[in-house]
mmCIF file of C-alpha atoms in Angstrom:
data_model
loop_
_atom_site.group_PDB
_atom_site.id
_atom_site.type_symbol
_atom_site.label_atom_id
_atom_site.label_comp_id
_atom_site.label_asym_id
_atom_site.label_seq_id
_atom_site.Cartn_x
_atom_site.Cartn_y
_atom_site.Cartn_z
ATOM 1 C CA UNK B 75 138.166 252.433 167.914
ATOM 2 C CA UNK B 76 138.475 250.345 171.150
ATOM 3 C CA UNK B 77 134.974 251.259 172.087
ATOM 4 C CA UNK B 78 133.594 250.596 168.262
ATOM 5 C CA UNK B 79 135.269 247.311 168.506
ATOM 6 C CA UNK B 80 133.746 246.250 171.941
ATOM 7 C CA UNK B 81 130.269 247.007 171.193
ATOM 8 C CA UNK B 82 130.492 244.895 167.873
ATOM 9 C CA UNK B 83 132.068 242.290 169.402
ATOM 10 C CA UNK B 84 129.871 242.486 171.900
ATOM 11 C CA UNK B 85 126.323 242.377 169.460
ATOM 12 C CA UNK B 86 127.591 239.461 168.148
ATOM 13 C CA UNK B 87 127.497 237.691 170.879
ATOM 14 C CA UNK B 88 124.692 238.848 172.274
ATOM 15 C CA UNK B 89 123.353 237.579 169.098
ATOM 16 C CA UNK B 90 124.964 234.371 168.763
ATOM 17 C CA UNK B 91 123.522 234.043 172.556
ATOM 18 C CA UNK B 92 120.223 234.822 171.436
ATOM 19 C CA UNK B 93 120.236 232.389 168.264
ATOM 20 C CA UNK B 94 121.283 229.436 170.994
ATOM 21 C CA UNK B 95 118.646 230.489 172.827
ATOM 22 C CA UNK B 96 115.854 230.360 170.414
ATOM 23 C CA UNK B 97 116.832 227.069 168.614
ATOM 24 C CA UNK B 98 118.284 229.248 165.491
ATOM 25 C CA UNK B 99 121.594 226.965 164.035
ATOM 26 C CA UNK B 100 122.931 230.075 162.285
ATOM 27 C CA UNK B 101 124.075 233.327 162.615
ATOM 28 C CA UNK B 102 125.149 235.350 159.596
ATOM 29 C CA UNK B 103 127.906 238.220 160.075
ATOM 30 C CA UNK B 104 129.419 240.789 157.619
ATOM 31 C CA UNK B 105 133.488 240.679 157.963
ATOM 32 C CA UNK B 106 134.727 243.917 159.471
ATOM 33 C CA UNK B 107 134.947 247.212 158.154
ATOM 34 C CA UNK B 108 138.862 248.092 157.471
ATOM 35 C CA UNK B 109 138.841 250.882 160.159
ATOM 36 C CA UNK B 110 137.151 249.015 162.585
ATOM 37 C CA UNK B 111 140.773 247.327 163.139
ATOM 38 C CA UNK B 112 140.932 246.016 166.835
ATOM 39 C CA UNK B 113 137.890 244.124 166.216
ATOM 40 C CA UNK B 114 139.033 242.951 162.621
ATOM 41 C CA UNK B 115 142.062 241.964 163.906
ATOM 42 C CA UNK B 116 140.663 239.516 166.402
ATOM 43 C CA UNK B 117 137.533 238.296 163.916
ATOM 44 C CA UNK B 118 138.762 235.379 162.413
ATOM 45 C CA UNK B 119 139.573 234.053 165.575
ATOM 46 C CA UNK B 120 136.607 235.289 167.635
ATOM 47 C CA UNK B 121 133.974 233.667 165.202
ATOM 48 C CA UNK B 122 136.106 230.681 166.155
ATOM 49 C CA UNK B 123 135.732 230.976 169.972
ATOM 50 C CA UNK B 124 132.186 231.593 169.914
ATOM 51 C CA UNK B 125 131.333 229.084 167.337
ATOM 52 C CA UNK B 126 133.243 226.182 169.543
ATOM 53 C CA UNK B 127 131.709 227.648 172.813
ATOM 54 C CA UNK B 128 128.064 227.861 171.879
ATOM 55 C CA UNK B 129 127.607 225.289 169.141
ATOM 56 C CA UNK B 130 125.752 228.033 166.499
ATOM 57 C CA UNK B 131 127.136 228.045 163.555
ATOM 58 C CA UNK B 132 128.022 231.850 162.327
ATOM 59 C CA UNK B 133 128.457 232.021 158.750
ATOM 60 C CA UNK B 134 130.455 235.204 157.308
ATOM 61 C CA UNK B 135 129.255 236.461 154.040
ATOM 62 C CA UNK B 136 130.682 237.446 150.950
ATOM 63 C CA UNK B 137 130.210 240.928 150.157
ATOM 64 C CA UNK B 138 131.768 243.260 147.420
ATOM 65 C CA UNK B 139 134.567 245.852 146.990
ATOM 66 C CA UNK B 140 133.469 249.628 147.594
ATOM 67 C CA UNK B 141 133.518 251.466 143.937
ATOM 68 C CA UNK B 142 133.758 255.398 143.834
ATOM 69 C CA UNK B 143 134.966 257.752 141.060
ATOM 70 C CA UNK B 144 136.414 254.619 138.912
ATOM 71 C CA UNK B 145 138.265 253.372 141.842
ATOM 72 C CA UNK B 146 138.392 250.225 144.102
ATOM 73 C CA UNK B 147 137.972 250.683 147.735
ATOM 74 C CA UNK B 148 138.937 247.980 149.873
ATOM 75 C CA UNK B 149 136.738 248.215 152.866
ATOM 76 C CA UNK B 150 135.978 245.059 154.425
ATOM 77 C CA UNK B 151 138.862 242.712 156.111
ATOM 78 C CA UNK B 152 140.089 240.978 156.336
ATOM 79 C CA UNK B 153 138.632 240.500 152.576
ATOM 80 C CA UNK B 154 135.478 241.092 151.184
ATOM 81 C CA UNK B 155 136.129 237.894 149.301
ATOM 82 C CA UNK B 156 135.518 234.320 152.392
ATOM 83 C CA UNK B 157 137.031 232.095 150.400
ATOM 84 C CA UNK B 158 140.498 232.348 151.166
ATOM 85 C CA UNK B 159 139.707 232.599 154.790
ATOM 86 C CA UNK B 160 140.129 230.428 157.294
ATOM 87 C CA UNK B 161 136.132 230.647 158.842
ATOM 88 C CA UNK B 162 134.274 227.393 159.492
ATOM 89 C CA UNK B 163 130.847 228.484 157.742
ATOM 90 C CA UNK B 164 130.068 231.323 155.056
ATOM 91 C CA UNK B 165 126.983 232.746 153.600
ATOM 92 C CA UNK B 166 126.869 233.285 150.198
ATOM 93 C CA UNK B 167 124.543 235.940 149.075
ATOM 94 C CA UNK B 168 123.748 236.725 145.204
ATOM 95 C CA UNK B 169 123.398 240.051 144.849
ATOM 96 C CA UNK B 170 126.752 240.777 146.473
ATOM 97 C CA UNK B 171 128.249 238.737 143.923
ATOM 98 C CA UNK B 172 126.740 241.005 141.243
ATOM 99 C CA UNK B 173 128.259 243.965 142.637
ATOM 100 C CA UNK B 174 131.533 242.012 143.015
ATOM 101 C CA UNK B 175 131.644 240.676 139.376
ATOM 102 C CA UNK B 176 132.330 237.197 141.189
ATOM 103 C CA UNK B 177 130.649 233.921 139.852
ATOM 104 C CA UNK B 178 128.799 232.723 142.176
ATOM 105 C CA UNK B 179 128.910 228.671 141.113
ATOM 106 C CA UNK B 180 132.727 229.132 141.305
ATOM 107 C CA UNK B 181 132.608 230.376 144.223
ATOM 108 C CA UNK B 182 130.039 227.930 146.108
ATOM 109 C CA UNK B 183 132.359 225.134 145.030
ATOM 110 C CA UNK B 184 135.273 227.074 146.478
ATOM 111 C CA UNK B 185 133.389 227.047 149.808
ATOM 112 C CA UNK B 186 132.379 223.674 149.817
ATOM 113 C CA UNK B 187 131.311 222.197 152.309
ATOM 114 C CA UNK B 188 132.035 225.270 154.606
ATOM 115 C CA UNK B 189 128.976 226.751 152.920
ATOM 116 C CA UNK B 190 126.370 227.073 155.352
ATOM 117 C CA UNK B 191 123.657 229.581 154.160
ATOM 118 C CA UNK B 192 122.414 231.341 151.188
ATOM 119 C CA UNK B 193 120.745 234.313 150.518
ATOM 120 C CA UNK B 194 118.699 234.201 147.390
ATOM 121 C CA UNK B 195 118.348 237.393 145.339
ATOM 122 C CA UNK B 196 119.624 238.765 141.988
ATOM 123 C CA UNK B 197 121.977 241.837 140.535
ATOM 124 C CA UNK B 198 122.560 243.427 137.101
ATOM 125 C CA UNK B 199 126.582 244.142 137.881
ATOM 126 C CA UNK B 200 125.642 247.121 139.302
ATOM 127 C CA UNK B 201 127.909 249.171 141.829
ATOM 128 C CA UNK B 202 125.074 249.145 143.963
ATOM 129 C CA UNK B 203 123.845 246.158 146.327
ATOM 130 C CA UNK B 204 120.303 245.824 144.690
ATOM 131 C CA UNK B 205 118.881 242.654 146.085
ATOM 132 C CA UNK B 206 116.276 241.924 143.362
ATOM 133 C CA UNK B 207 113.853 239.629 143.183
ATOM 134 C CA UNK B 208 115.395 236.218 141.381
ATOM 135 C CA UNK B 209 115.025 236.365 137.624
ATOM 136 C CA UNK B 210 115.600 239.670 137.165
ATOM 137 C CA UNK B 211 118.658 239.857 136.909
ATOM 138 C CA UNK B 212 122.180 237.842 135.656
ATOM 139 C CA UNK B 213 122.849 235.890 138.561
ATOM 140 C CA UNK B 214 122.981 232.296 138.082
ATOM 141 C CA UNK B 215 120.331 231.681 140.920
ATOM 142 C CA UNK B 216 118.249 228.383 139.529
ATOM 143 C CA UNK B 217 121.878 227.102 138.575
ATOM 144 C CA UNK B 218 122.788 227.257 142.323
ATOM 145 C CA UNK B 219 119.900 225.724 143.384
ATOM 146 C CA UNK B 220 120.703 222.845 140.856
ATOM 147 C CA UNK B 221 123.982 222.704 142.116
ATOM 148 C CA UNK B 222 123.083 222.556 145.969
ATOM 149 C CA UNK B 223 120.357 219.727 145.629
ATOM 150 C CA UNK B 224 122.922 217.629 143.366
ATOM 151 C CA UNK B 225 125.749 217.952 146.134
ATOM 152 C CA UNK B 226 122.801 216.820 148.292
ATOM 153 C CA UNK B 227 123.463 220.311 150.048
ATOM 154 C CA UNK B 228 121.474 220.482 153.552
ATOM 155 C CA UNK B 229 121.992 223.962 154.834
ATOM 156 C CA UNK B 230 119.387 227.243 154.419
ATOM 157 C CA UNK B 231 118.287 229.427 152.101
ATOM 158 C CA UNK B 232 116.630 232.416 152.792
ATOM 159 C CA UNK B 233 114.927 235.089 150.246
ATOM 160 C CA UNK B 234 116.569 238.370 150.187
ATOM 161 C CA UNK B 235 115.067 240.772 148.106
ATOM 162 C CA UNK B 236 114.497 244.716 148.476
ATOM 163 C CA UNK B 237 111.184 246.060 148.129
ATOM 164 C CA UNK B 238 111.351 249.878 147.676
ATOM 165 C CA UNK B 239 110.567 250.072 144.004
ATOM 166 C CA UNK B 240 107.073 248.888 144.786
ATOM 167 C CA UNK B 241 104.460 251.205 144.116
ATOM 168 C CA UNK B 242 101.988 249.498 147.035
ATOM 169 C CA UNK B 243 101.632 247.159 149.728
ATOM 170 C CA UNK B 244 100.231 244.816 147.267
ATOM 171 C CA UNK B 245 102.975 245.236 144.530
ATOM 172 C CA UNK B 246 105.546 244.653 147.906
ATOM 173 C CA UNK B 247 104.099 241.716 148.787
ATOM 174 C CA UNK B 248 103.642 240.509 144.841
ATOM 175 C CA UNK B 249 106.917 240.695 144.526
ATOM 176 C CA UNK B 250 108.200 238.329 147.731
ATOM 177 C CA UNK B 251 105.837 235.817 146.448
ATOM 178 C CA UNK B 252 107.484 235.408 143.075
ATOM 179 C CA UNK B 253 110.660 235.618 144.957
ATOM 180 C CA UNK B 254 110.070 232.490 147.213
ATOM 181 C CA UNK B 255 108.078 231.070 144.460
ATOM 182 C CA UNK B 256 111.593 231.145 142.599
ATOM 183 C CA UNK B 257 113.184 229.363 145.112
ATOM 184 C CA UNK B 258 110.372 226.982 145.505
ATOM 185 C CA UNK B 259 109.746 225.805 141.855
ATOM 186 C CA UNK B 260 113.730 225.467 141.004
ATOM 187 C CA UNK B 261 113.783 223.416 143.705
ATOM 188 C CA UNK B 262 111.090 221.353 142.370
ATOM 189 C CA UNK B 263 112.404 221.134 139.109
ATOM 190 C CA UNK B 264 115.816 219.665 140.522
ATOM 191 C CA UNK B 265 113.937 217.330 142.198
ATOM 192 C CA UNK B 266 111.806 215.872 139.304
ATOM 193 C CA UNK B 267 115.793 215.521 137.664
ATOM 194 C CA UNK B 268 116.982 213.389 140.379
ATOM 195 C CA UNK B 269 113.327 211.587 140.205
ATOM 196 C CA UNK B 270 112.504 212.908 143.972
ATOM 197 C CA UNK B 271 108.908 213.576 142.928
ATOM 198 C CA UNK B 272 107.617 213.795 146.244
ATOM 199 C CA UNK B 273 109.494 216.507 147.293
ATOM 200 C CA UNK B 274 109.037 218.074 144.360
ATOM 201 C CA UNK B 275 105.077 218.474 145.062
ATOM 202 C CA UNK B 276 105.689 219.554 148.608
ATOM 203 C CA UNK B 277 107.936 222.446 147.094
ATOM 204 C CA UNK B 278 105.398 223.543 144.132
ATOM 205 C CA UNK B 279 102.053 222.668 146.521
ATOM 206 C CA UNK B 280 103.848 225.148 149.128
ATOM 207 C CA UNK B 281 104.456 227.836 145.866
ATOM 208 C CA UNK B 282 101.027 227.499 144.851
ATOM 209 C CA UNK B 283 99.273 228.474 148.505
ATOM 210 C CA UNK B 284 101.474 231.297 148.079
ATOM 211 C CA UNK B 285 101.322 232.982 144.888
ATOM 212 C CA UNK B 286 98.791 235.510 143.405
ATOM 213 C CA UNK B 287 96.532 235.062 140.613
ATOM 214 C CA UNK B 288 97.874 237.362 137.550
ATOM 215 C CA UNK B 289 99.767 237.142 134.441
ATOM 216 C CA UNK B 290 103.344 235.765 134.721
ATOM 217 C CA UNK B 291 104.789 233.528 137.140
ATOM 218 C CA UNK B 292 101.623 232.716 139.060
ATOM 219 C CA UNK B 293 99.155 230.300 141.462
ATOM 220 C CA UNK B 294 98.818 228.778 138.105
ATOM 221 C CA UNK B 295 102.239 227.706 137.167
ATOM 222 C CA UNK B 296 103.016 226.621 140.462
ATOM 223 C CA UNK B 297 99.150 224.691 140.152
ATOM 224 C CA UNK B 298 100.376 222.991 136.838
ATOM 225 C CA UNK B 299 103.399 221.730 138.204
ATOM 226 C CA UNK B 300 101.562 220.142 141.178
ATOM 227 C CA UNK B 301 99.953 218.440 138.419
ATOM 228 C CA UNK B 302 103.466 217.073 137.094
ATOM 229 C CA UNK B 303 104.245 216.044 140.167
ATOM 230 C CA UNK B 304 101.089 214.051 141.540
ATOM 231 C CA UNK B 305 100.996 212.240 137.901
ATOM 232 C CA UNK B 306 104.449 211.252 138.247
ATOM 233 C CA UNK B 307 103.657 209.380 141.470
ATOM 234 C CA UNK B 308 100.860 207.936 140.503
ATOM 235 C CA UNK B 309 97.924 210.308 141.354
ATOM 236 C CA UNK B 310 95.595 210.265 137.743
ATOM 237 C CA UNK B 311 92.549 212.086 139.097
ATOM 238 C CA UNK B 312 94.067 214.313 141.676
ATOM 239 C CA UNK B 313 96.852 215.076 138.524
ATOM 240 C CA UNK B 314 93.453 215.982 136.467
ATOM 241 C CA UNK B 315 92.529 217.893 139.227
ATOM 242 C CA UNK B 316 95.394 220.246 139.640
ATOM 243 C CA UNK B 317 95.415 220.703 135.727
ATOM 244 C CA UNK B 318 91.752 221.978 135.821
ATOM 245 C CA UNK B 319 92.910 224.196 138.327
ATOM 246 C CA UNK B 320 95.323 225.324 136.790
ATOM 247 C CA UNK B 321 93.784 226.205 133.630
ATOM 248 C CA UNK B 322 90.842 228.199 135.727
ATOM 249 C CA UNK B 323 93.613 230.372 137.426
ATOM 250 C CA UNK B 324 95.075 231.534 133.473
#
C-alpha cells in the first residue's frame, strides 16, 4: 500500500511539475481509491501543498459511486461527491454526474467559485461512465453553459466524449465535431442573450471551420448563425453572405 501510495503521489507531481512547466494552469485528479489509504489519507492536504508550492491549480473531479448486484460501493475517498470537501479547485465532469444521479446545476453552484474546469459530455443514468457526445443524452449540458457565461465564469472547458461506438475514422471524428460544435454554438447562443454579439460570431465562425457537411447539426447551422451574428453588429452584406452559404451547405 505504501509503495501504491508513493508512486501516485509521486505522478502527481511529476505532473503538476510538468503542467508548470509547459504553461498548463490546471491539473485535473480523480480522489483516491478507498484502498489506496496512505495516500487518501494525506490527499486533501497534499493537493494543498502542491497547489501553494507550484502555483497550478489541480482541480479534483466529481466522479460516481461503484454499483454492482443492486448495491452501492463506496470506492473513492474521501467521497466521490467534492463538494463537501475542503479542495481549492474541482472539475466537474457530466457524464459522471449521470452515473451518480447528481444534478449537475446544483452542484456547480455548490462549487462556486472553487469550480475550476469542466468536462463536457453527456449520460443516460446509466451505471456505466459513458461519456457521450452532448445532446444525447439527459444531462443539462447547454443549461451549464448558460449558467457559467451568466456568472461571468472564466475557467475551461474541455470536450470529453468516448468514441468506440464509431463504425470509422470518419464517423470518430464526426462525432467530436458535433461535440465541440455543442459547446461552441451554446456558447454563442448565451452570448447573443447577454447581447455579446461579437463573441458570439467568434464561437459559431470557429464551429463552422469545424463541422462536416451532412444532415443534422452541421457547417450549415453553425454558417446560419454566423449570419445572426454579423447582422446583429451591423454587417448587411457579409450577413447575406453567410446566409447564402448557408443555404448551399443544406
Amino acid at each position: 500500500d505504501r509503495t501504491v501510495m508513493t508512486d501516485t503521489a509521486t505522478s502527481l507531481t511529476r505532473t503538476v511539475d510538468a503542467a508548470r512547466r509547459l504553461g498548463s494552469p490546471t491539473v485535473v485528479v480523480h480522489p483516491p481509491f478507498r484502498w489506496q489509504r496512505d495516500y487518501a489519507r494525506r490527499f486533501v492536504r497534499g493537493v494543498a501543498d502542491l497547489e501553494k508550492e507550484t502555483g497550478v491549480t489541480i482541480a479534483v473531479e466529481n466522479m460516481y459511486p461503484w454499483r454492482a448486484a443492486g448495491r452501492e460501493i463506496a470506492a473513492y475517498a474521501p467521497d466521490w461527491d467534492p463538494t463537501d470537501e475542503p479542495y481549492a479547485h474541482n472539475t466537474l465532469d457530466l457524464s459522471h454526474t449521470a452515473v451518480s444521479g447528481s444534478n449537475a446545476l446544483v452542484m456547480a453552484d455548490a462549487l462556486g467559485d472553487r469550480l475550476a474546469h469542466v468536462h463536457l459530455a453527456d449520460g443516460t443514468g446509466s451505471a456505466r461512465d459513458e461519456h457521450l457526445v452532448p445532446g444525447r443524452g439527459n444531462q443539462p449540458c447547454a443549461a451549464l453553459l448558460e449558467r457559467l457565461v451568466q456568472r461571468g465564469w472564466s475557467g475551461g472547458i474541455v470536450v470529453e466524449v468516448g468514441t468506440r461506438r464509431a463504425r470509422t475514422p470518419d464517423e470518430r471524428e464526426a462525432d467530436l465535431a458535433e461535440a465541440l460544435a455543442f459547446a461552441r454554438l451554446n456558447l454563442a447562443l448565451c452570448a447573443w442573450h447577454f447581447e455579446d454579439f461579437a463573441a458570439a460570431h467568434e464561437h459559431v465562425t470557429r464551429a463552422a471551420a469545424e463541422l462536416p457537411k451532412r444532415p443534422g447539426l452541421s457547417r450549415g447551422t453553425a454558417l446560419y448563425y454566423v449570419g445572426v451574428a454579423l447582422e446583429r453588429l451591423g454587417y448587411k452584406q457579409e450577413a447575406i453572405a453567410a446566409y447564402r452559404e448557408a443555404a448551399a451547405v443544406a
